[in-house]
mmCIF file of C-alpha atoms and ligand atoms in Angstrom:
data_model
loop_
_atom_site.group_PDB
_atom_site.id
_atom_site.type_symbol
_atom_site.label_atom_id
_atom_site.label_comp_id
_atom_site.label_asym_id
_atom_site.label_seq_id
_atom_site.Cartn_x
_atom_site.Cartn_y
_atom_site.Cartn_z
ATOM 1 C CA UNK A 14 27.816 -4.324 124.834
ATOM 2 C CA UNK A 15 24.653 -5.316 126.705
ATOM 3 C CA UNK A 16 23.401 -8.870 126.457
ATOM 4 C CA UNK A 17 20.283 -7.611 124.712
ATOM 5 C CA UNK A 18 22.304 -5.745 122.087
ATOM 6 C CA UNK A 19 24.360 -8.877 121.582
ATOM 7 C CA UNK A 20 21.209 -11.007 121.251
ATOM 8 C CA UNK A 21 19.789 -8.572 118.688
ATOM 9 C CA UNK A 22 22.911 -9.029 116.572
ATOM 10 C CA UNK A 23 22.557 -12.800 116.762
ATOM 11 C CA UNK A 24 18.854 -12.775 115.869
ATOM 12 C CA UNK A 25 19.504 -10.328 113.034
ATOM 13 C CA UNK A 26 22.147 -12.590 111.594
ATOM 14 C CA UNK A 27 19.766 -15.578 111.816
ATOM 15 C CA UNK A 28 17.173 -13.520 109.923
ATOM 16 C CA UNK A 29 19.760 -12.498 107.335
ATOM 17 C CA UNK A 30 20.932 -16.071 106.808
ATOM 18 C CA UNK A 31 17.351 -17.352 106.508
ATOM 19 C CA UNK A 32 16.474 -14.615 104.027
ATOM 20 C CA UNK A 33 19.523 -15.447 101.949
ATOM 21 C CA UNK A 34 18.715 -19.168 101.977
ATOM 22 C CA UNK A 35 15.170 -18.371 100.813
ATOM 23 C CA UNK A 36 16.389 -15.906 98.157
ATOM 24 C CA UNK A 37 14.444 -13.147 99.854
ATOM 25 C CA UNK A 38 15.324 -9.507 100.489
ATOM 26 C CA UNK A 39 16.223 -9.339 104.190
ATOM 27 C CA UNK A 40 14.519 -5.934 104.383
ATOM 28 C CA UNK A 41 11.180 -7.625 103.714
ATOM 29 C CA UNK A 42 11.428 -9.334 107.125
ATOM 30 C CA UNK A 43 10.743 -7.261 110.226
ATOM 31 C CA UNK A 44 11.761 -8.069 113.773
ATOM 32 C CA UNK A 45 9.058 -7.715 116.426
ATOM 33 C CA UNK A 46 10.588 -7.785 119.902
ATOM 34 C CA UNK A 47 8.211 -9.696 122.184
ATOM 35 C CA UNK A 48 8.699 -8.063 125.567
ATOM 36 C CA UNK A 49 5.973 -9.643 127.708
ATOM 37 C CA UNK A 50 7.064 -10.089 131.354
ATOM 38 C CA UNK A 51 10.220 -8.017 130.718
ATOM 39 C CA UNK A 52 10.809 -4.697 132.516
ATOM 40 C CA UNK A 53 10.728 -1.331 130.724
ATOM 41 C CA UNK A 54 14.505 -1.119 131.086
ATOM 42 C CA UNK A 55 14.918 -4.138 128.794
ATOM 43 C CA UNK A 56 12.879 -2.404 126.093
ATOM 44 C CA UNK A 57 14.952 0.731 126.580
ATOM 45 C CA UNK A 58 18.098 -1.287 125.932
ATOM 46 C CA UNK A 59 16.572 -2.858 122.841
ATOM 47 C CA UNK A 60 15.575 0.592 121.610
ATOM 48 C CA UNK A 61 19.124 1.865 122.150
ATOM 49 C CA UNK A 62 20.337 -1.053 120.029
ATOM 50 C CA UNK A 63 17.996 -0.075 117.187
ATOM 51 C CA UNK A 64 14.647 -1.856 117.735
ATOM 52 C CA UNK A 65 11.409 0.125 117.423
ATOM 53 C CA UNK A 66 8.608 -2.485 117.339
ATOM 54 C CA UNK A 67 7.525 -4.205 120.540
ATOM 55 C CA UNK A 68 4.914 -6.928 121.038
ATOM 56 C CA UNK A 69 2.965 -7.324 124.257
ATOM 57 C CA UNK A 70 0.381 -9.951 125.332
ATOM 58 C CA UNK A 71 -1.084 -8.525 128.527
ATOM 59 C CA UNK A 72 -2.894 -5.205 128.368
ATOM 60 C CA UNK A 73 -2.259 -3.847 131.883
ATOM 61 C CA UNK A 74 1.411 -4.743 131.733
ATOM 62 C CA UNK A 75 1.734 -3.107 128.308
ATOM 63 C CA UNK A 76 0.009 0.114 129.377
ATOM 64 C CA UNK A 77 2.400 0.419 132.317
ATOM 65 C CA UNK A 78 5.444 0.072 130.077
ATOM 66 C CA UNK A 79 3.999 2.521 127.547
ATOM 67 C CA UNK A 80 3.810 5.139 130.331
ATOM 68 C CA UNK A 81 7.357 4.441 131.483
ATOM 69 C CA UNK A 82 8.654 4.626 127.903
ATOM 70 C CA UNK A 83 6.546 7.567 126.701
ATOM 71 C CA UNK A 84 9.739 9.481 125.869
ATOM 72 C CA UNK A 85 10.617 6.948 123.121
ATOM 73 C CA UNK A 86 8.962 6.741 119.679
ATOM 74 C CA UNK A 87 8.039 3.049 119.943
ATOM 75 C CA UNK A 88 5.580 1.124 117.788
ATOM 76 C CA UNK A 89 3.317 -1.111 119.846
ATOM 77 C CA UNK A 90 1.857 -4.425 118.698
ATOM 78 C CA UNK A 91 -0.779 -6.326 120.669
ATOM 79 C CA UNK A 92 -0.247 -10.073 120.179
ATOM 80 C CA UNK A 93 -2.224 -11.758 122.981
ATOM 81 C CA UNK A 94 -5.766 -13.105 123.342
ATOM 82 C CA UNK A 95 -8.349 -10.293 123.354
ATOM 83 C CA UNK A 96 -11.423 -10.078 125.583
ATOM 84 C CA UNK A 97 -14.231 -7.700 124.572
ATOM 85 C CA UNK A 98 -13.719 -5.463 127.584
ATOM 86 C CA UNK A 99 -10.099 -4.777 126.501
ATOM 87 C CA UNK A 100 -10.783 -3.569 122.971
ATOM 88 C CA UNK A 101 -11.121 0.139 123.769
ATOM 89 C CA UNK A 102 -7.709 0.415 125.426
ATOM 90 C CA UNK A 103 -6.135 -1.662 122.652
ATOM 91 C CA UNK A 104 -7.716 0.536 119.956
ATOM 92 C CA UNK A 105 -6.408 3.633 121.735
ATOM 93 C CA UNK A 106 -2.887 2.526 122.642
ATOM 94 C CA UNK A 107 -1.554 0.215 119.918
ATOM 95 C CA UNK A 108 -0.454 0.529 116.284
ATOM 96 C CA UNK A 109 -0.962 -3.114 115.344
ATOM 97 C CA UNK A 110 -3.065 -6.040 116.587
ATOM 98 C CA UNK A 111 -1.867 -9.488 115.436
ATOM 99 C CA UNK A 112 -4.363 -11.637 117.325
ATOM 100 C CA UNK A 113 -7.842 -10.852 115.959
ATOM 101 C CA UNK A 114 -9.780 -14.088 115.501
ATOM 102 C CA UNK A 115 -13.454 -13.091 115.503
ATOM 103 C CA UNK A 116 -15.588 -10.402 113.933
ATOM 104 C CA UNK A 117 -17.062 -9.038 117.145
ATOM 105 C CA UNK A 118 -13.590 -8.052 118.381
ATOM 106 C CA UNK A 119 -12.714 -6.464 115.025
ATOM 107 C CA UNK A 120 -15.944 -4.469 114.985
ATOM 108 C CA UNK A 121 -15.279 -3.111 118.460
ATOM 109 C CA UNK A 122 -11.688 -2.198 117.574
ATOM 110 C CA UNK A 123 -12.924 -0.332 114.488
ATOM 111 C CA UNK A 124 -15.654 1.515 116.402
ATOM 112 C CA UNK A 125 -13.275 2.411 119.217
ATOM 113 C CA UNK A 126 -10.232 3.457 117.154
ATOM 114 C CA UNK A 127 -9.818 7.207 117.862
ATOM 115 C CA UNK A 128 -10.524 9.413 114.836
ATOM 116 C CA UNK A 129 -7.218 11.262 115.161
ATOM 117 C CA UNK A 130 -5.154 8.079 114.834
ATOM 118 C CA UNK A 131 -4.469 6.250 111.541
ATOM 119 C CA UNK A 132 -6.397 3.013 110.941
ATOM 120 C CA UNK A 133 -5.320 0.174 113.239
ATOM 121 C CA UNK A 134 -3.185 -2.447 111.458
ATOM 122 C CA UNK A 135 -4.736 -5.907 111.836
ATOM 123 C CA UNK A 136 -3.630 -9.487 111.351
ATOM 124 C CA UNK A 137 -6.130 -12.302 111.601
ATOM 125 C CA UNK A 138 -4.845 -15.115 113.776
ATOM 126 C CA UNK A 139 -5.519 -18.409 112.058
ATOM 127 C CA UNK A 140 -5.339 -21.830 113.679
ATOM 128 C CA UNK A 141 -3.500 -24.267 111.425
ATOM 129 C CA UNK A 142 -2.875 -26.835 114.179
ATOM 130 C CA UNK A 143 -6.488 -27.965 114.652
ATOM 131 C CA UNK A 144 -7.365 -29.244 118.115
ATOM 132 C CA UNK A 145 -3.902 -28.461 119.455
ATOM 133 C CA UNK A 146 -4.621 -24.732 119.663
ATOM 134 C CA UNK A 147 -7.677 -22.915 120.928
ATOM 135 C CA UNK A 148 -6.781 -19.452 119.589
ATOM 136 C CA UNK A 149 -7.261 -18.401 116.008
ATOM 137 C CA UNK A 150 -10.071 -18.730 113.507
ATOM 138 C CA UNK A 151 -10.426 -21.965 111.565
ATOM 139 C CA UNK A 152 -9.216 -22.032 107.957
ATOM 140 C CA UNK A 153 -12.863 -22.628 106.967
ATOM 141 C CA UNK A 154 -14.027 -19.423 108.668
ATOM 142 C CA UNK A 155 -11.142 -17.313 107.376
ATOM 143 C CA UNK A 156 -12.469 -16.106 103.982
ATOM 144 C CA UNK A 157 -15.678 -14.616 105.369
ATOM 145 C CA UNK A 158 -13.906 -13.136 108.373
ATOM 146 C CA UNK A 159 -11.231 -11.524 106.193
ATOM 147 C CA UNK A 160 -13.873 -10.046 103.848
ATOM 148 C CA UNK A 161 -15.819 -8.610 106.764
ATOM 149 C CA UNK A 162 -12.768 -7.163 108.512
ATOM 150 C CA UNK A 163 -11.426 -5.614 105.323
ATOM 151 C CA UNK A 164 -14.672 -3.614 105.076
ATOM 152 C CA UNK A 165 -14.369 -2.070 108.560
ATOM 153 C CA UNK A 166 -13.532 1.643 108.234
ATOM 154 C CA UNK A 167 -11.035 2.174 111.050
ATOM 155 C CA UNK A 168 -9.023 -1.009 110.517
ATOM 156 C CA UNK A 169 -6.435 -1.873 107.902
ATOM 157 C CA UNK A 170 -6.293 -5.616 107.346
ATOM 158 C CA UNK A 171 -2.626 -6.418 106.682
ATOM 159 C CA UNK A 172 -2.490 -10.223 106.700
ATOM 160 C CA UNK A 173 -2.411 -13.362 108.818
ATOM 161 C CA UNK A 174 -0.757 -14.403 112.055
ATOM 162 C CA UNK A 175 -0.192 -17.955 113.255
ATOM 163 C CA UNK A 176 1.319 -19.794 116.212
ATOM 164 C CA UNK A 177 1.675 -23.400 115.040
ATOM 165 C CA UNK A 178 2.000 -26.157 117.584
ATOM 166 C CA UNK A 179 5.648 -26.071 118.785
ATOM 167 C CA UNK A 180 7.886 -28.707 117.256
ATOM 168 C CA UNK A 181 11.611 -29.043 116.645
ATOM 169 C CA UNK A 182 10.957 -30.938 113.395
ATOM 170 C CA UNK A 183 11.860 -28.612 110.553
ATOM 171 C CA UNK A 184 9.559 -30.422 108.116
ATOM 172 C CA UNK A 185 6.559 -30.010 110.434
ATOM 173 C CA UNK A 186 7.382 -26.344 111.017
ATOM 174 C CA UNK A 187 7.612 -25.783 107.273
ATOM 175 C CA UNK A 188 4.306 -27.561 106.586
ATOM 176 C CA UNK A 189 2.436 -25.411 109.117
ATOM 177 C CA UNK A 190 3.898 -22.134 107.851
ATOM 178 C CA UNK A 191 3.295 -23.171 104.246
ATOM 179 C CA UNK A 192 -0.360 -23.728 105.130
ATOM 180 C CA UNK A 193 -0.588 -20.178 106.473
ATOM 181 C CA UNK A 194 1.037 -18.784 103.342
ATOM 182 C CA UNK A 195 -1.374 -20.762 101.145
ATOM 183 C CA UNK A 196 -4.370 -19.488 103.100
ATOM 184 C CA UNK A 197 -3.153 -15.923 102.658
ATOM 185 C CA UNK A 198 -2.690 -16.478 98.918
ATOM 186 C CA UNK A 199 -6.195 -17.935 98.629
ATOM 187 C CA UNK A 200 -7.780 -14.681 99.835
ATOM 188 C CA UNK A 201 -8.603 -12.221 97.084
ATOM 189 C CA UNK A 202 -7.401 -9.280 99.174
ATOM 190 C CA UNK A 203 -4.334 -7.026 98.947
ATOM 191 C CA UNK A 204 -2.436 -8.341 101.992
ATOM 192 C CA UNK A 205 1.261 -7.730 102.651
ATOM 193 C CA UNK A 206 1.890 -9.307 106.046
ATOM 194 C CA UNK A 207 2.564 -12.783 107.399
ATOM 195 C CA UNK A 208 3.260 -12.657 111.142
ATOM 196 C CA UNK A 209 4.821 -16.022 111.942
ATOM 197 C CA UNK A 210 7.982 -17.442 113.433
ATOM 198 C CA UNK A 211 9.271 -17.263 117.012
ATOM 199 C CA UNK A 212 12.640 -17.889 118.649
ATOM 200 C CA UNK A 213 12.772 -21.613 117.835
ATOM 201 C CA UNK A 214 11.335 -21.607 114.323
ATOM 202 C CA UNK A 215 12.061 -18.261 112.664
ATOM 203 C CA UNK A 216 14.132 -19.897 109.899
ATOM 204 C CA UNK A 217 11.232 -22.122 108.809
ATOM 205 C CA UNK A 218 8.826 -19.170 108.925
ATOM 206 C CA UNK A 219 11.082 -16.991 106.779
ATOM 207 C CA UNK A 220 11.433 -19.823 104.271
ATOM 208 C CA UNK A 221 7.620 -19.791 103.944
ATOM 209 C CA UNK A 222 7.221 -16.046 103.534
ATOM 210 C CA UNK A 223 7.082 -14.507 107.040
ATOM 211 C CA UNK A 224 7.260 -10.704 107.007
ATOM 212 C CA UNK A 225 7.214 -10.286 110.809
ATOM 213 C CA UNK A 226 9.002 -12.686 113.110
ATOM 214 C CA UNK A 227 7.922 -12.321 116.749
ATOM 215 C CA UNK A 228 10.943 -12.972 118.945
ATOM 216 C CA UNK A 229 10.993 -13.030 122.745
ATOM 217 C CA UNK A 230 13.335 -15.548 124.356
ATOM 218 C CA UNK A 231 16.177 -15.181 121.847
ATOM 219 C CA UNK A 232 16.287 -11.413 122.530
ATOM 220 C CA UNK A 233 15.449 -11.071 126.204
ATOM 221 C CA UNK A 234 16.192 -14.510 127.679
ATOM 222 C CA UNK A 235 13.775 -16.953 129.277
ATOM 223 C CA UNK A 236 10.620 -15.536 130.823
ATOM 224 C CA UNK A 237 9.935 -15.803 134.554
ATOM 225 C CA UNK A 238 6.218 -16.068 135.312
ATOM 226 C CA UNK A 239 6.690 -16.745 139.042
ATOM 227 C CA UNK A 240 6.125 -13.081 139.965
ATOM 228 C CA UNK A 241 2.798 -12.765 138.164
HETATM 229 C C1 PLP B 312 5.540 -15.051 123.690
HETATM 230 C C2 PLP B 312 5.172 -14.958 122.251
HETATM 231 C C3 PLP B 312 6.145 -14.914 121.239
HETATM 232 C C4 PLP B 312 7.633 -15.039 121.492
HETATM 233 O O1 PLP B 312 7.989 -16.353 121.745
HETATM 234 P P1 PLP B 312 9.533 -16.782 121.952
HETATM 235 O O2 PLP B 312 9.500 -18.247 121.809
HETATM 236 O O3 PLP B 312 9.914 -16.324 123.317
HETATM 237 O O4 PLP B 312 10.327 -16.110 120.889
HETATM 238 C C5 PLP B 312 5.707 -14.752 119.943
HETATM 239 N N1 PLP B 312 4.399 -14.637 119.631
HETATM 240 C C6 PLP B 312 3.436 -14.668 120.570
HETATM 241 C C7 PLP B 312 2.017 -14.543 120.178
HETATM 242 C C8 PLP B 312 3.797 -14.845 121.905
HETATM 243 O O5 PLP B 312 2.820 -14.904 122.823
#
């Protein structure tokens, strides 16, 4: 068995155990394989072991892998910061975007989503760690942003995404994820998605209602940025 296949089994059993502890249906929690910096071959191995959803942060890198893996029916999620000049390629080449944090970007994605594709699935990234994080809209700005995005014709607003400040303290993890869940609940919109939880904190995220956990290191090993 490949290391990646073995890692998938381990992550899946962590998800299962966390779902059980939270009295949740494990099928309500989806595994997004975060493959940034990893070669196409690693995604191919993950696909062979059953994964279909892949998350990428860097547009050029993602487009290259999409070409190399065009023979596989993969579902692509964009999860990195978005500059205006990248929206067209993202609208054309992805199924989900988890990292929308301002209206201008959402408007461009809606305008640029090709007519022959289904609406682009969107999560609004919200910043629940205050000064510690620069990405994500503020909780105060969220209601108006969510209303405006939900009215855009070529987008389907699915829910919220968050990357809380990293901590090993379970109580702090839980408090941050609970804040995201409460913000979602406070919106009078039909949302079904909470994208939260990474390799080190997926258990806390699942306990607070995560429906997508975004896992990189625990599936593919540590990332090496020295080549980029
Ligand atoms: C890199 C990344 C992840 C995965 O983090 P790991 O700690 O490697 O699991 C998840 N979400 C986002 C937005 C990322 O950039």
